[in-house]
Structure formats: structure tokens, C-alpha cells
Short mmCIF file of C-alpha atoms in Angstrom, two decimals:
data_model
loop_
_atom_site.label_atom_id
_atom_site.label_comp_id
_atom_site.label_asym_id
_atom_site.label_seq_id
_atom_site.Cartn_x
_atom_site.Cartn_y
_atom_site.Cartn_z
CA UNK A 1 -47.10 -14.91 68.31
CA UNK A 2 -43.85 -16.42 67.17
CA UNK A 3 -40.42 -15.49 65.96
CA UNK A 4 -38.63 -17.99 63.75
CA UNK A 5 -34.89 -17.45 63.62
CA UNK A 6 -33.78 -19.41 60.58
CA UNK A 7 -30.29 -20.19 59.44
CA UNK A 8 -29.80 -20.07 55.66
CA UNK A 9 -26.53 -21.96 55.52
CA UNK A 10 -23.53 -20.81 53.56
CA UNK A 11 -24.14 -20.81 49.85
CA UNK A 12 -27.39 -20.06 48.10
CA UNK A 13 -31.17 -20.23 48.29
CA UNK A 14 -31.16 -24.04 48.40
CA UNK A 15 -29.05 -24.36 51.54
CA UNK A 16 -32.01 -23.67 53.80
CA UNK A 17 -33.48 -26.75 55.46
CA UNK A 18 -36.85 -28.09 54.43
CA UNK A 19 -38.11 -27.21 57.91
CA UNK A 20 -36.81 -23.66 57.57
CA UNK A 21 -38.46 -23.20 54.23
CA UNK A 22 -41.79 -24.47 55.53
CA UNK A 23 -41.66 -21.93 58.35
CA UNK A 24 -40.99 -19.12 55.88
CA UNK A 25 -44.03 -20.22 53.90
CA UNK A 26 -46.17 -19.98 57.04
CA UNK A 27 -44.81 -16.58 58.01
CA UNK A 28 -46.65 -13.27 57.77
CA UNK A 29 -43.46 -11.20 57.55
CA UNK A 30 -39.91 -12.17 56.58
CA UNK A 31 -36.75 -10.25 57.47
CA UNK A 32 -33.25 -10.96 56.21
CA UNK A 33 -30.27 -9.97 58.31
CA UNK A 34 -27.62 -8.70 55.94
CA UNK A 35 -24.89 -7.15 58.06
CA UNK A 36 -22.93 -10.00 59.63
CA UNK A 37 -22.59 -12.16 56.51
CA UNK A 38 -23.93 -12.58 53.00
CA UNK A 39 -25.02 -15.42 50.76
CA UNK A 40 -23.62 -15.77 47.26
CA UNK A 41 -27.03 -14.97 45.73
CA UNK A 42 -29.16 -11.83 45.78
CA UNK A 43 -32.23 -11.12 47.88
CA UNK A 44 -34.33 -11.30 44.70
CA UNK A 45 -33.28 -14.90 44.11
CA UNK A 46 -34.30 -15.75 47.65
CA UNK A 47 -37.64 -13.99 47.17
CA UNK A 48 -38.38 -15.88 43.98
CA UNK A 49 -37.41 -19.20 45.47
CA UNK A 50 -39.13 -18.77 48.84
CA UNK A 51 -42.09 -17.01 47.18
CA UNK A 52 -42.15 -14.28 49.83
CA UNK A 53 -41.35 -10.60 50.02
CA UNK A 54 -38.17 -10.26 52.07
CA UNK A 55 -37.29 -7.12 54.03
CA UNK A 56 -33.59 -6.54 54.36
CA UNK A 57 -32.44 -5.42 57.77
CA UNK A 58 -29.19 -3.54 58.26
CA UNK A 59 -27.26 -3.01 61.45
CA UNK A 60 -29.00 0.27 62.25
CA UNK A 61 -32.39 -1.25 61.83
CA UNK A 62 -31.69 -4.29 63.93
CA UNK A 63 -30.19 -2.30 66.76
CA UNK A 64 -32.63 0.59 66.71
CA UNK A 65 -35.75 -1.03 65.35
CA UNK A 66 -35.47 -4.43 66.91
CA UNK A 67 -38.52 -3.50 68.97
CA UNK A 68 -40.55 -3.18 65.79
CA UNK A 69 -39.73 -6.74 64.76
CA UNK A 70 -40.53 -7.98 68.26
CA UNK A 71 -43.81 -6.10 68.40
CA UNK A 72 -44.82 -7.63 65.10
CA UNK A 73 -43.92 -11.05 66.48
CA UNK A 74 -46.41 -10.48 69.33
CA UNK A 75 -49.33 -11.06 67.00
CA UNK A 76 -47.83 -12.39 63.75
CA UNK A 77 -45.56 -15.14 62.56
CA UNK A 78 -42.27 -13.44 61.83
CA UNK A 79 -39.23 -15.06 60.23
CA UNK A 80 -35.79 -13.58 60.76
CA UNK A 81 -33.32 -15.09 58.30
CA UNK A 82 -29.63 -15.23 59.10
CA UNK A 83 -26.80 -16.43 56.86
CA UNK A 84 -25.01 -19.49 58.29
CA UNK A 85 -26.17 -20.69 61.67
CA UNK A 86 -28.22 -18.00 63.40
CA UNK A 87 -26.34 -18.15 66.69
CA UNK A 88 -22.76 -18.48 65.58
CA UNK A 89 -22.29 -14.75 65.62
CA UNK A 90 -22.93 -13.08 68.93
CA UNK A 91 -25.15 -10.48 67.27
CA UNK A 92 -28.39 -12.35 67.54
CA UNK A 93 -28.22 -13.37 71.14
CA UNK A 94 -29.66 -10.01 72.12
CA UNK A 95 -32.84 -10.21 70.04
CA UNK A 96 -33.59 -13.63 71.53
CA UNK A 97 -33.20 -12.40 75.09
CA UNK A 98 -35.50 -9.49 74.34
CA UNK A 99 -38.05 -11.78 72.69
CA UNK A 100 -38.04 -14.11 75.68
CA UNK A 101 -38.67 -11.16 78.02
CA UNK A 102 -41.76 -10.33 75.95
CA UNK A 103 -42.88 -13.96 76.14
CA UNK A 104 -42.69 -14.32 72.38
CA UNK A 105 -42.35 -17.93 71.29
CA UNK A 106 -39.07 -18.52 69.53
CA UNK A 107 -38.04 -21.33 67.27
CA UNK A 108 -34.46 -21.55 66.11
CA UNK A 109 -33.59 -23.44 62.94
CA UNK A 110 -29.91 -24.25 62.92
CA UNK A 111 -27.86 -24.62 59.76
CA UNK A 112 -24.32 -25.00 58.48
CA UNK A 113 -21.86 -22.39 59.66
CA UNK A 114 -18.30 -21.55 58.81
CA UNK A 115 -17.36 -22.82 62.27
CA UNK A 116 -18.19 -26.40 61.40
CA UNK A 117 -17.86 -26.32 57.60
CA UNK A 118 -14.11 -25.76 58.01
CA UNK A 119 -13.96 -29.47 58.82
CA UNK A 120 -13.70 -29.77 55.02
CA UNK A 121 -10.12 -28.48 55.31
CA UNK A 122 -9.20 -31.78 56.92
CA UNK A 123 -8.12 -30.07 60.12
CA UNK A 124 -9.95 -31.79 62.93
CA UNK A 125 -12.49 -29.62 64.71
CA UNK A 126 -11.32 -31.12 68.00
CA UNK A 127 -7.94 -29.52 67.47
CA UNK A 128 -9.15 -25.96 67.14
CA UNK A 129 -8.70 -23.50 69.96
CA UNK A 130 -10.44 -20.16 70.26
CA UNK A 131 -11.80 -18.58 67.07
CA UNK A 132 -10.58 -15.04 66.40
CA UNK A 133 -11.87 -12.10 64.38
CA UNK A 134 -9.45 -10.00 62.40
CA UNK A 135 -10.81 -6.45 62.06
CA UNK A 136 -9.80 -4.01 59.37
CA UNK A 137 -6.98 -1.80 60.65
CA UNK A 138 -7.66 1.89 60.40
CA UNK A 139 -5.19 4.73 60.38
CA UNK A 140 -5.46 5.35 64.12
CA UNK A 141 -6.96 2.12 65.31
CA UNK A 142 -5.07 -1.14 64.96
CA UNK A 143 -6.29 -3.55 67.64
CA UNK A 144 -4.08 -6.65 67.77
CA UNK A 145 -5.65 -8.81 70.46
CA UNK A 146 -6.21 -11.57 67.88
CA UNK A 147 -2.42 -11.93 67.69
CA UNK A 148 -2.17 -12.92 71.36
CA UNK A 149 -5.09 -15.31 71.02
CA UNK A 150 -3.39 -17.02 68.09
CA UNK A 151 -0.27 -17.32 70.24
CA UNK A 152 -2.24 -19.10 72.99
CA UNK A 153 -3.62 -21.50 70.40
CA UNK A 154 -0.23 -22.20 68.84
CA UNK A 155 1.37 -22.70 72.26
CA UNK A 156 -1.24 -25.39 72.93
CA UNK A 157 -0.91 -26.91 69.46
CA UNK A 158 -4.39 -25.78 68.42
CA UNK A 159 -5.51 -24.57 65.02
CA UNK A 160 -7.07 -21.10 64.84
CA UNK A 161 -10.02 -20.15 62.69
CA UNK A 162 -9.63 -16.48 61.71
CA UNK A 163 -12.88 -14.82 60.66
CA UNK A 164 -12.17 -11.82 58.48
CA UNK A 165 -13.87 -8.47 58.81
CA UNK A 166 -16.75 -7.45 56.62
CA UNK A 167 -18.13 -3.95 56.37
CA UNK A 168 -21.65 -3.73 55.03
CA UNK A 169 -23.59 -0.51 54.84
CA UNK A 170 -21.37 1.34 57.30
CA UNK A 171 -21.08 5.07 57.61
CA UNK A 172 -18.00 7.20 58.13
CA UNK A 173 -17.65 8.83 61.53
CA UNK A 174 -18.25 12.15 59.83
CA UNK A 175 -21.53 10.96 58.34
CA UNK A 176 -22.62 9.48 61.65
CA UNK A 177 -21.83 12.76 63.46
CA UNK A 178 -23.76 14.71 60.88
CA UNK A 179 -26.57 12.15 61.00
CA UNK A 180 -26.33 11.55 57.26
CA UNK A 181 -27.45 8.20 55.91
CA UNK A 182 -24.64 7.96 53.40
CA UNK A 183 -23.16 4.49 53.30
CA UNK A 184 -19.67 3.41 52.33
CA UNK A 185 -19.29 0.69 49.69
CA UNK A 186 -19.31 -2.81 51.23
CA UNK A 187 -15.94 -4.40 51.70
CA UNK A 188 -14.85 -7.86 52.66
CA UNK A 189 -11.36 -8.55 53.99
CA UNK A 190 -9.33 -10.86 51.79
CA UNK A 191 -6.97 -13.52 53.04
CA UNK A 192 -4.13 -11.49 51.54
CA UNK A 193 -5.09 -8.45 53.61
CA UNK A 194 -5.48 -10.56 56.73
CA UNK A 195 -2.02 -12.06 56.34
CA UNK A 196 -0.57 -8.61 55.82
CA UNK A 197 -2.12 -7.51 59.11
CA UNK A 198 -0.81 -10.63 60.83
CA UNK A 199 2.75 -9.82 59.73
CA UNK A 200 2.21 -6.23 60.87
CA UNK A 201 1.32 -7.55 64.37
CA UNK A 202 4.47 -9.68 64.36
CA UNK A 203 6.54 -6.61 63.48
CA UNK A 204 5.06 -4.73 66.40
CA UNK A 205 4.99 -7.42 69.08
CA UNK A 206 7.80 -9.72 67.96
CA UNK A 207 6.63 -12.80 69.88
CA UNK A 208 7.52 -15.16 67.07
CA UNK A 209 3.91 -16.09 66.44
CA UNK A 210 3.65 -15.38 62.72
CA UNK A 211 6.78 -16.40 60.85
CA UNK A 212 7.58 -17.33 57.30
CA UNK A 213 7.08 -20.96 58.30
CA UNK A 214 3.64 -20.51 59.84
CA UNK A 215 1.21 -22.76 57.99
CA UNK A 216 -2.25 -21.70 56.95
CA UNK A 217 -5.23 -22.86 54.96
CA UNK A 218 -7.20 -20.42 52.86
CA UNK A 219 -10.95 -21.03 52.92
CA UNK A 220 -12.68 -19.21 50.08
CA UNK A 221 -16.43 -19.10 49.42
CA UNK A 222 -17.02 -22.35 51.26
CA UNK A 223 -20.36 -23.89 50.39
CA UNK A 224 -20.47 -22.26 46.95
CA UNK A 225 -19.71 -23.95 43.65
CA UNK A 226 -16.48 -21.99 43.26
CA UNK A 227 -15.08 -22.60 46.72
CA UNK A 228 -11.33 -22.94 47.17
CA UNK A 229 -9.31 -24.60 49.90
CA UNK A 230 -5.61 -23.84 49.51
CA UNK A 231 -2.84 -24.61 51.99
CA UNK A 232 0.66 -23.27 52.29
CA UNK A 233 2.84 -21.12 54.48
CA UNK A 234 1.46 -17.67 55.11
CA UNK A 235 4.06 -15.98 52.93
CA UNK A 236 3.00 -18.06 49.95
CA UNK A 237 -0.70 -17.64 50.63
CA UNK A 238 -0.23 -13.89 50.89
CA UNK A 239 0.42 -13.70 47.17
CA UNK A 240 -2.11 -16.22 45.90
CA UNK A 241 -4.89 -14.74 43.78
CA UNK A 242 -8.07 -16.14 45.31
CA UNK A 243 -11.64 -16.11 44.09
CA UNK A 244 -13.81 -13.28 45.40
CA UNK A 245 -14.69 -13.13 49.14
CA UNK A 246 -16.00 -14.38 51.53
CA UNK A 247 -12.61 -15.49 52.81
CA UNK A 248 -11.55 -17.14 56.06
CA UNK A 249 -8.14 -18.33 57.18
CA UNK A 250 -7.03 -21.24 59.30
CA UNK A 251 -3.70 -20.90 61.05
CA UNK A 252 -2.51 -24.43 61.58
CA UNK A 253 -1.21 -25.90 64.81
CA UNK A 254 2.56 -26.55 64.67
CA UNK A 255 2.13 -30.31 64.77
CA UNK A 256 -0.39 -31.87 62.39
CA UNK A 257 -1.87 -35.33 62.84
CA UNK A 258 -1.31 -37.82 60.02
CA UNK A 259 -4.66 -37.33 58.33
CA UNK A 260 -4.39 -33.56 58.76
CA UNK A 261 -0.98 -33.71 57.11
CA UNK A 262 -2.43 -35.66 54.18
CA UNK A 263 -5.16 -33.08 53.71
CA UNK A 264 -2.70 -30.22 54.04
CA UNK A 265 -0.55 -31.73 51.29
CA UNK A 266 -3.55 -32.41 49.09
CA UNK A 267 -4.58 -28.74 49.25
CA UNK A 268 -1.05 -27.37 48.83
CA UNK A 269 -0.77 -24.19 46.79
CA UNK A 270 0.87 -24.81 43.46
CA UNK A 271 1.50 -21.15 42.78
CA UNK B 1 -19.08 -40.98 39.03
CA UNK B 2 -19.85 -38.95 42.11
CA UNK B 3 -20.08 -39.26 45.87
CA UNK B 4 -22.38 -36.86 47.67
CA UNK B 5 -21.62 -36.54 51.35
CA UNK B 6 -24.71 -34.98 52.81
CA UNK B 7 -25.26 -33.63 56.31
CA UNK B 8 -28.72 -34.32 57.72
CA UNK B 9 -28.60 -31.79 60.54
CA UNK B 10 -29.59 -32.54 64.09
CA UNK B 11 -33.24 -33.34 64.44
CA UNK B 12 -35.40 -35.13 61.93
CA UNK B 13 -36.05 -35.80 58.24
CA UNK B 14 -36.81 -32.12 57.55
CA UNK B 15 -33.47 -30.78 58.72
CA UNK B 16 -31.78 -31.71 55.46
CA UNK B 17 -31.22 -28.80 53.08
CA UNK B 18 -33.20 -28.47 49.89
CA UNK B 19 -29.95 -28.98 47.97
CA UNK B 20 -29.18 -32.14 49.93
CA UNK B 21 -32.62 -33.56 49.29
CA UNK B 22 -32.36 -32.87 45.56
CA UNK B 23 -29.06 -34.76 45.44
CA UNK B 24 -30.63 -37.74 47.21
CA UNK B 25 -33.40 -37.74 44.62
CA UNK B 26 -30.80 -37.90 41.83
CA UNK B 27 -28.80 -40.67 43.50
CA UNK B 28 -28.66 -44.30 42.41
CA UNK B 29 -27.72 -45.59 45.87
CA UNK B 30 -28.12 -44.03 49.30
CA UNK B 31 -26.18 -44.98 52.44
CA UNK B 32 -26.82 -43.72 55.95
CA UNK B 33 -23.97 -43.61 58.44
CA UNK B 34 -25.38 -44.64 61.80
CA UNK B 35 -22.44 -45.12 64.11
CA UNK B 36 -21.21 -41.66 65.08
CA UNK B 37 -24.58 -40.08 65.80
CA UNK B 38 -28.29 -40.62 65.34
CA UNK B 39 -31.31 -38.55 64.37
CA UNK B 40 -34.43 -38.53 66.50
CA UNK B 41 -36.40 -40.33 63.79
CA UNK B 42 -36.08 -43.82 62.31
CA UNK B 43 -34.57 -44.84 59.00
CA UNK B 44 -38.08 -45.71 57.77
CA UNK B 45 -39.24 -42.14 58.26
CA UNK B 46 -36.27 -40.92 56.23
CA UNK B 47 -37.02 -43.46 53.51
CA UNK B 48 -40.64 -42.38 53.27
CA UNK B 49 -39.79 -38.73 53.22
CA UNK B 50 -36.85 -38.95 50.81
CA UNK B 51 -38.64 -41.62 48.72
CA UNK B 52 -35.49 -43.74 48.49
CA UNK B 53 -34.30 -47.05 49.86
CA UNK B 54 -31.60 -46.27 52.44
CA UNK B 55 -28.84 -48.71 53.36
CA UNK B 56 -27.62 -48.36 56.90
CA UNK B 57 -23.89 -48.55 57.34
CA UNK B 58 -22.31 -49.52 60.64
CA UNK B 59 -18.77 -49.01 61.78
CA UNK B 60 -17.59 -52.40 60.51
CA UNK B 61 -19.05 -51.79 57.12
CA UNK B 62 -17.61 -48.33 56.73
CA UNK B 63 -14.15 -49.41 57.79
CA UNK B 64 -14.02 -52.71 55.99
CA UNK B 65 -16.34 -52.13 53.06
CA UNK B 66 -15.61 -48.54 52.34
CA UNK B 67 -14.07 -49.75 49.08
CA UNK B 68 -17.44 -51.10 48.00
CA UNK B 69 -19.06 -47.69 48.40
CA UNK B 70 -16.19 -46.06 46.55
CA UNK B 71 -16.31 -48.58 43.72
CA UNK B 72 -20.02 -47.94 43.33
CA UNK B 73 -19.29 -44.22 43.22
CA UNK B 74 -16.99 -44.82 40.23
CA UNK B 75 -19.96 -45.36 37.95
CA UNK B 76 -23.03 -44.34 39.94
CA UNK B 77 -24.30 -41.39 41.90
CA UNK B 78 -23.91 -42.40 45.52
CA UNK B 79 -25.19 -40.44 48.51
CA UNK B 80 -23.61 -40.97 51.92
CA UNK B 81 -25.80 -39.40 54.61
CA UNK B 82 -24.30 -38.29 57.89
CA UNK B 83 -26.11 -36.89 60.93
CA UNK B 84 -25.09 -33.31 61.73
CA UNK B 85 -22.39 -31.80 59.55
CA UNK B 86 -20.55 -34.53 57.65
CA UNK B 87 -17.06 -33.35 58.59
CA UNK B 88 -17.45 -32.42 62.22
CA UNK B 89 -16.47 -35.88 63.33
CA UNK B 90 -13.07 -37.03 62.20
CA UNK B 91 -14.50 -40.32 60.97
CA UNK B 92 -15.35 -39.23 57.47
CA UNK B 93 -12.12 -37.57 56.54
CA UNK B 94 -10.73 -40.93 55.53
CA UNK B 95 -13.42 -41.84 53.00
CA UNK B 96 -12.93 -38.47 51.30
CA UNK B 97 -9.18 -38.91 50.99
CA UNK B 98 -9.71 -42.36 49.51
CA UNK B 99 -12.33 -41.06 47.08
CA UNK B 100 -10.02 -38.28 45.92
CA UNK B 101 -7.27 -40.82 45.27
CA UNK B 102 -9.68 -42.71 43.02
CA UNK B 103 -10.59 -39.46 41.24
CA UNK B 104 -14.18 -39.75 42.31
CA UNK B 105 -15.98 -36.42 42.25
CA UNK B 106 -17.10 -35.41 45.70
CA UNK B 107 -19.68 -32.90 46.73
CA UNK B 108 -20.10 -32.07 50.40
CA UNK B 109 -23.36 -30.64 51.68
CA UNK B 110 -22.80 -29.03 55.05
CA UNK B 111 -25.45 -28.77 57.72
CA UNK B 112 -26.02 -27.83 61.34
CA UNK B 113 -23.80 -29.55 63.86
CA UNK B 114 -23.67 -29.69 67.62
CA UNK B 115 -20.48 -27.63 67.38
CA UNK B 116 -22.30 -24.56 66.17
CA UNK B 117 -25.82 -25.25 67.47
CA UNK B 118 -24.53 -24.83 71.04
CA UNK B 119 -24.58 -21.12 70.29
CA UNK B 120 -28.19 -21.46 71.44
CA UNK B 121 -26.89 -21.81 75.01
CA UNK B 122 -25.92 -18.15 74.86
CA UNK B 123 -22.26 -18.97 75.42
CA UNK B 124 -20.37 -17.24 72.64
CA UNK B 125 -18.69 -19.58 70.19
CA UNK B 126 -15.69 -17.27 70.19
CA UNK B 127 -15.11 -18.12 73.84
CA UNK B 128 -14.86 -21.87 73.41
CA UNK B 129 -11.52 -23.62 73.58
CA UNK B 130 -10.83 -27.15 72.45
CA UNK B 131 -13.79 -29.55 72.25
CA UNK B 132 -13.36 -32.76 74.22
CA UNK B 133 -14.88 -36.23 74.03
CA UNK B 134 -15.76 -38.04 77.22
CA UNK B 135 -15.56 -41.79 76.65
CA UNK B 136 -17.36 -44.41 78.75
CA UNK B 137 -15.05 -45.61 81.49
CA UNK B 138 -14.57 -49.35 81.57
CA UNK B 139 -13.41 -51.50 84.45
CA UNK B 140 -9.79 -51.48 83.36
CA UNK B 141 -9.71 -48.52 81.05
CA UNK B 142 -10.38 -45.04 82.34
CA UNK B 143 -8.63 -42.53 80.07
CA UNK B 144 -8.77 -39.04 81.58
CA UNK B 145 -7.05 -36.84 79.01
CA UNK B 146 -10.25 -34.79 78.63
CA UNK B 147 -9.73 -33.63 82.22
CA UNK B 148 -6.42 -31.97 81.35
CA UNK B 149 -7.89 -30.42 78.22
CA UNK B 150 -10.71 -28.91 80.27
CA UNK B 151 -8.08 -27.53 82.64
CA UNK B 152 -6.29 -25.78 79.75
CA UNK B 153 -9.59 -24.26 78.65
CA UNK B 154 -10.53 -23.10 82.15
CA UNK B 155 -7.06 -21.65 82.73
CA UNK B 156 -7.57 -19.56 79.57
CA UNK B 157 -11.15 -18.64 80.48
CA UNK B 158 -12.60 -20.71 77.63
CA UNK B 159 -15.80 -22.73 77.66
CA UNK B 160 -15.50 -26.44 76.85
CA UNK B 161 -17.95 -28.41 74.75
CA UNK B 162 -17.94 -32.00 76.02
CA UNK B 163 -19.25 -34.53 73.52
CA UNK B 164 -20.47 -37.63 75.29
CA UNK B 165 -19.74 -41.16 74.20
CA UNK B 166 -22.19 -43.19 72.19
CA UNK B 167 -21.92 -46.90 71.56
CA UNK B 168 -23.86 -48.16 68.60
CA UNK B 169 -23.70 -51.74 67.39
CA UNK B 170 -20.50 -52.53 69.24
CA UNK B 171 -19.27 -56.00 70.10
CA UNK B 172 -17.67 -57.21 73.32
CA UNK B 173 -13.99 -58.07 73.09
CA UNK B 174 -14.95 -61.70 73.55
CA UNK B 175 -17.31 -61.57 70.58
CA UNK B 176 -14.71 -59.79 68.45
CA UNK B 177 -12.09 -62.41 69.36
CA UNK B 178 -14.47 -65.21 68.50
CA UNK B 179 -15.54 -63.38 65.36
CA UNK B 180 -19.17 -63.43 66.40
CA UNK B 181 -21.48 -60.74 65.06
CA UNK B 182 -23.33 -60.32 68.31
CA UNK B 183 -23.92 -56.68 69.12
CA UNK B 184 -24.39 -55.02 72.47
CA UNK B 185 -27.43 -52.81 73.00
CA UNK B 186 -26.77 -49.20 71.95
CA UNK B 187 -25.98 -46.82 74.74
CA UNK B 188 -25.66 -43.07 74.92
CA UNK B 189 -23.84 -41.38 77.77
CA UNK B 190 -26.03 -39.10 79.84
CA UNK B 191 -24.96 -35.78 81.29
CA UNK B 192 -25.33 -37.34 84.73
CA UNK B 193 -22.87 -40.11 83.86
CA UNK B 194 -20.46 -37.61 82.31
CA UNK B 195 -20.46 -35.45 85.44
CA UNK B 196 -19.86 -38.51 87.56
CA UNK B 197 -16.81 -39.33 85.46
CA UNK B 198 -15.60 -35.73 85.72
CA UNK B 199 -15.72 -35.88 89.51
CA UNK B 200 -13.93 -39.23 89.36
CA UNK B 201 -11.11 -37.55 87.41
CA UNK B 202 -10.94 -34.79 90.01
CA UNK B 203 -10.64 -37.39 92.77
CA UNK B 204 -7.73 -39.02 90.96
CA UNK B 205 -5.82 -35.97 89.72
CA UNK B 206 -6.83 -33.33 92.26
CA UNK B 207 -5.94 -30.32 90.13
CA UNK B 208 -8.99 -28.36 91.24
CA UNK B 209 -10.54 -28.42 87.78
CA UNK B 210 -13.98 -29.82 88.61
CA UNK B 211 -15.32 -28.47 91.88
CA UNK B 212 -18.74 -28.03 93.37
CA UNK B 213 -18.74 -24.50 91.96
CA UNK B 214 -17.89 -25.44 88.38
CA UNK B 215 -20.67 -24.19 86.15
CA UNK B 216 -22.13 -26.19 83.30
CA UNK B 217 -24.91 -26.12 80.75
CA UNK B 218 -26.75 -29.30 79.86
CA UNK B 219 -27.60 -29.56 76.17
CA UNK B 220 -30.26 -32.20 75.56
CA UNK B 221 -31.66 -33.29 72.19
CA UNK B 222 -30.78 -29.99 70.58
CA UNK B 223 -32.63 -29.44 67.33
CA UNK B 224 -35.55 -31.65 68.39
CA UNK B 225 -38.91 -30.47 69.63
CA UNK B 226 -38.18 -31.65 73.16
CA UNK B 227 -34.75 -30.12 73.52
CA UNK B 228 -33.61 -28.85 76.90
CA UNK B 229 -30.96 -26.31 77.85
CA UNK B 230 -30.40 -26.25 81.60
CA UNK B 231 -27.64 -24.44 83.45
CA UNK B 232 -26.32 -24.87 86.96
CA UNK B 233 -23.30 -26.00 88.88
CA UNK B 234 -22.19 -29.51 88.03
CA UNK B 235 -23.33 -30.93 91.36
CA UNK B 236 -26.86 -29.71 90.72
CA UNK B 237 -26.88 -30.85 87.09
CA UNK B 238 -25.69 -34.29 88.16
CA UNK B 239 -29.04 -35.00 89.77
CA UNK B 240 -31.36 -33.39 87.21
CA UNK B 241 -33.60 -35.82 85.37
CA UNK B 242 -33.14 -34.94 81.70
CA UNK B 243 -35.02 -36.01 78.61
CA UNK B 244 -33.57 -38.97 76.75
CA UNK B 245 -30.19 -38.64 74.99
CA UNK B 246 -28.48 -37.32 72.93
CA UNK B 247 -26.79 -35.25 75.62
CA UNK B 248 -23.87 -32.84 75.52
CA UNK B 249 -22.37 -30.72 78.26
CA UNK B 250 -20.79 -27.29 78.25
CA UNK B 251 -18.36 -26.55 81.05
CA UNK B 252 -18.42 -22.79 81.39
CA UNK B 253 -15.41 -20.51 81.55
CA UNK B 254 -14.91 -19.06 85.04
CA UNK B 255 -15.77 -15.52 83.93
CA UNK B 256 -18.90 -15.06 81.86
CA UNK B 257 -19.58 -11.99 79.70
CA UNK B 258 -22.71 -9.99 80.50
CA UNK B 259 -24.91 -11.56 77.84
CA UNK B 260 -23.58 -15.02 78.65
CA UNK B 261 -24.47 -14.40 82.29
CA UNK B 262 -27.99 -13.38 81.30
CA UNK B 263 -28.42 -16.57 79.28
CA UNK B 264 -26.95 -18.68 82.07
CA UNK B 265 -29.47 -17.23 84.54
CA UNK B 266 -32.34 -17.67 82.11
CA UNK B 267 -31.56 -21.39 81.75
CA UNK B 268 -30.89 -21.95 85.43
CA UNK B 269 -32.06 -25.30 86.81
CA UNK B 270 -35.01 -24.93 89.11
CA UNK B 271 -34.69 -28.40 90.57
#
């Protein structure tokens, strides 16, 4: 019948739009996507507030059992809740294509996302280049393509939004091979870890992209009541003790506009 | 006391978040910014739904009488409503700086913005470069810097979000000089007009940026119930008859990823 894809915004149960909440109320089944981002409140709080049973969906389920959700949406009203804006991550483009092929009606309810909320840093969204993801380095796998993308942005005097890796309900390769549903503890990359990886890339590639003078802005738990926005050079930020994740990092363009400069100074780390 | 800066989202009175609406209810005074964007519903509908008198603020007021709002916020709860996300446009960075200097508490309520909602086009937000604004050309003033910015994006295989000019409650130079508060009718640039200006830039600069093969995606009234997303080459899009503004335009990167290509084909203009 219909699939509602509803953005929850960034913080808690009250960041949903009134329209989004009304659609949840009308829905027969409600799923919550919990593998690309998380809210700062538990599923139970959402259930109490929205007065609906919510089924959490992990990466395996969405990839392997996406058909089940779509088949339900053929004759029911199904809500699929996504933290932030539902289409900021690339993950949910696939389910929409598949729904359209089955002629399921889709309604998308947009919401705040990290990609626009970073305007609060004072850096102008017009001056951002390509957004990059920084993945957790592993012993034998240290992809550094984000380093070159940051270089392109800096060369064009663009800011870069760095989205930091999160690992939710993932399995080790061994457990995947042995088909065991044993999950690793969730982990969320901190700004400190991200900066360490950035300096590692500089050590390897030596293109003078990340230096001790490179300026950054730490974005911590934006949209929550203990959010932090702290600016400084990357070396300083590397040793700041931030509030718990989620963390994101802006790498600033070399030349800041006047208002950007004022904001940068206002948020300057005092540590 | 406190200034709430509240994003209204993109469509109508129900796109505000539950948190945002609660803050309006608590507020002593409510202002609505109506010069950088508009909702698809009238102020009266907002007033009825939010059960508050809303004072519309135009560009003159915000620039010249910003102090009045800030002084009120020294001893009252003041809400300042902004269409979309409050900090996507650069306009509102100034009021926040000034409020912070007066030690006024500020709370920002983020919401959906065009900058993230364009994810619905299927183009991945990671693959966008710098956003550009296309201003209305005037007889003696035809700034074309957006053309060079689009070139940088295309050269790096980035998409470009083009935000199209809107003129709300503006005065002619003659009326400004004579200090007459006579306002021109509002106008909102259409995708057709924007494409015309893009081809004009190509004629002047001839850098092979905008050609008959350049691909674009028309984004019309996104977030409303008569939104349109229509893809095609710019020549085709130039003659499509779209729903009323607001309009935005994506100029696609030369090479699309597989899923982007699927979306592009799904939205292809049939005219």
C-alpha cells in the first residue's frame, strides 16, 4: 500500500516532524533503521513517545530481508524510520528503487541532517566541497582516498565535512565465515581517532595536506543538549577530551570569510 | 532571556519538529523570516496551527531592526522561525553572533533543508561539490561566477546544486534612493530561466561547461505534495513546463554511479 520513509532528525524523540509523527500513528508496522546512525535516546523512549511497537532493523536484515518490508508495504502502511534525513546516506536509495519497481507508493519525510546542521559551526554551507567518510583503519586495510579528496577541497579553498565511521552490530570476518551471529560491540570513531588517521595519511603520502596549522572544527553530538562545537588546529583538537560520540569533523578551507573567522574564534578551544 | 531559532522545514505547517512547536508554544513573541525562502502555505495557516500571532520580518527589518528582536530576547522568550534549516543560508549567522555578544541564550532547532533533501534525486550527497546561487541577471549586471564554480565541480566529477534567486519585497533602486517603501512583486527564478542564464554564460565564456549534453535534474517544490523531480539534458529541461516555484536545479557530474544512473533514468523527462 504505502511505504513512509521518515527522517527522525538528529537528537531525540521530539525531533521528528509533526507530519512524520502523524504518519507513524497511521502505520500498521514501524521499522527503525539502526545501522547508519543513532539517536541519543533508546528505542524504548521512541516507542513510548510514538505509542507504537518499533522493530529495529540491522544491516543484515535490511540487505537480506528488504523484500519482507517491501512485501508488507504492498498491503499495509509501513513506516521506515531513519536517523537524520532519510536520503543523506546512500544506503536507502536502494530500498526506494526496489519499492518503485513494485509500484509501492512512497512518501519521504525529510528532516535535519548532519550535512546541513553543520551550518551551526558558522562555516558557510556554500563553501563546502565534497563530503568525505573516514573509515576505521584495520591492520591490513587502511584506505586513504579521503586524504586526496580533502586535498582537492583545500586546493579550491573549500571546507570539508568528515563523517566518521560507526560500526554497529558488525561481525568479525571469522564469525561471518562460520556463519555465526556473534556481534562485536558497537564503536563510534572519535574526532581524536580521526585526526590520528589524518596525520597517518600525511606521513604516508606527504602532500602537505594535513599539517600542524590545518584548522578544524569539532562537531560533537549536534542536535543534543550536550552538543559541543570546538575549533582549533588539528594538533590541538587531537588532544581535547570531547563528550561522547557521535562526532564529526570539519576541516576548514585555508582562507576564511570574515563571519566564518568570527565564528571560528568564538568556538576556539581553550584547552 | 532566550532566542529560539527554529527551522520550519520545506513544505507546510506540519514540517516543524515536535520540539520546535513546543518552543513556539512557550514563546512570548514569534517572528517569521520571509525573505530568504517561503513555505507553500500562508502565514495565517501557520498562526492557526501554532496558535500564536506571528510577526513577519522582511529583509529591511532584519537588517535594521535586528536589535529590536535581540532586545526583546533579553527579557522574553522569542522565537525566530526560518524556512528550511535556519543556518543553511548565510543570512542568519549574523543575528546569532550578535545575540551571543549580548549573552542571550540561543537554541537552534534544525530541520530539513534543500541541501540535504536533494538526496531524493538519487544523486549521492557525497558526490556534490560546492553549491552555487544563480542570481537574476539585470540589464547592466550579469555576474557569472557561478559558471566557473560549476566548471570546477564538473572537472572534479561533482554534481552541483544550483539555488535559484528569489526576490521578495525588494525595492527598485529609484525607490530606495527616494526612500519610498514601494515594493516590487515577488519573483522566483524558474529552472527554465536559470538554464537560459547558464547558456548565456556559455556563450560569453565558451569554456565548454554548459553544452547540449549537460545533464540536469529539476527539483520543484520539494517537500510539498506536488513536488516534481525531472531529469534530462539541459536543453530538454529548458522547455519543460514545471509546477510553480520554488525551483532548484542539479547539474550532474559527467560520470554517474550505477544507482545514480538508475535514478536519473527513472526521473527522465518524457516531454
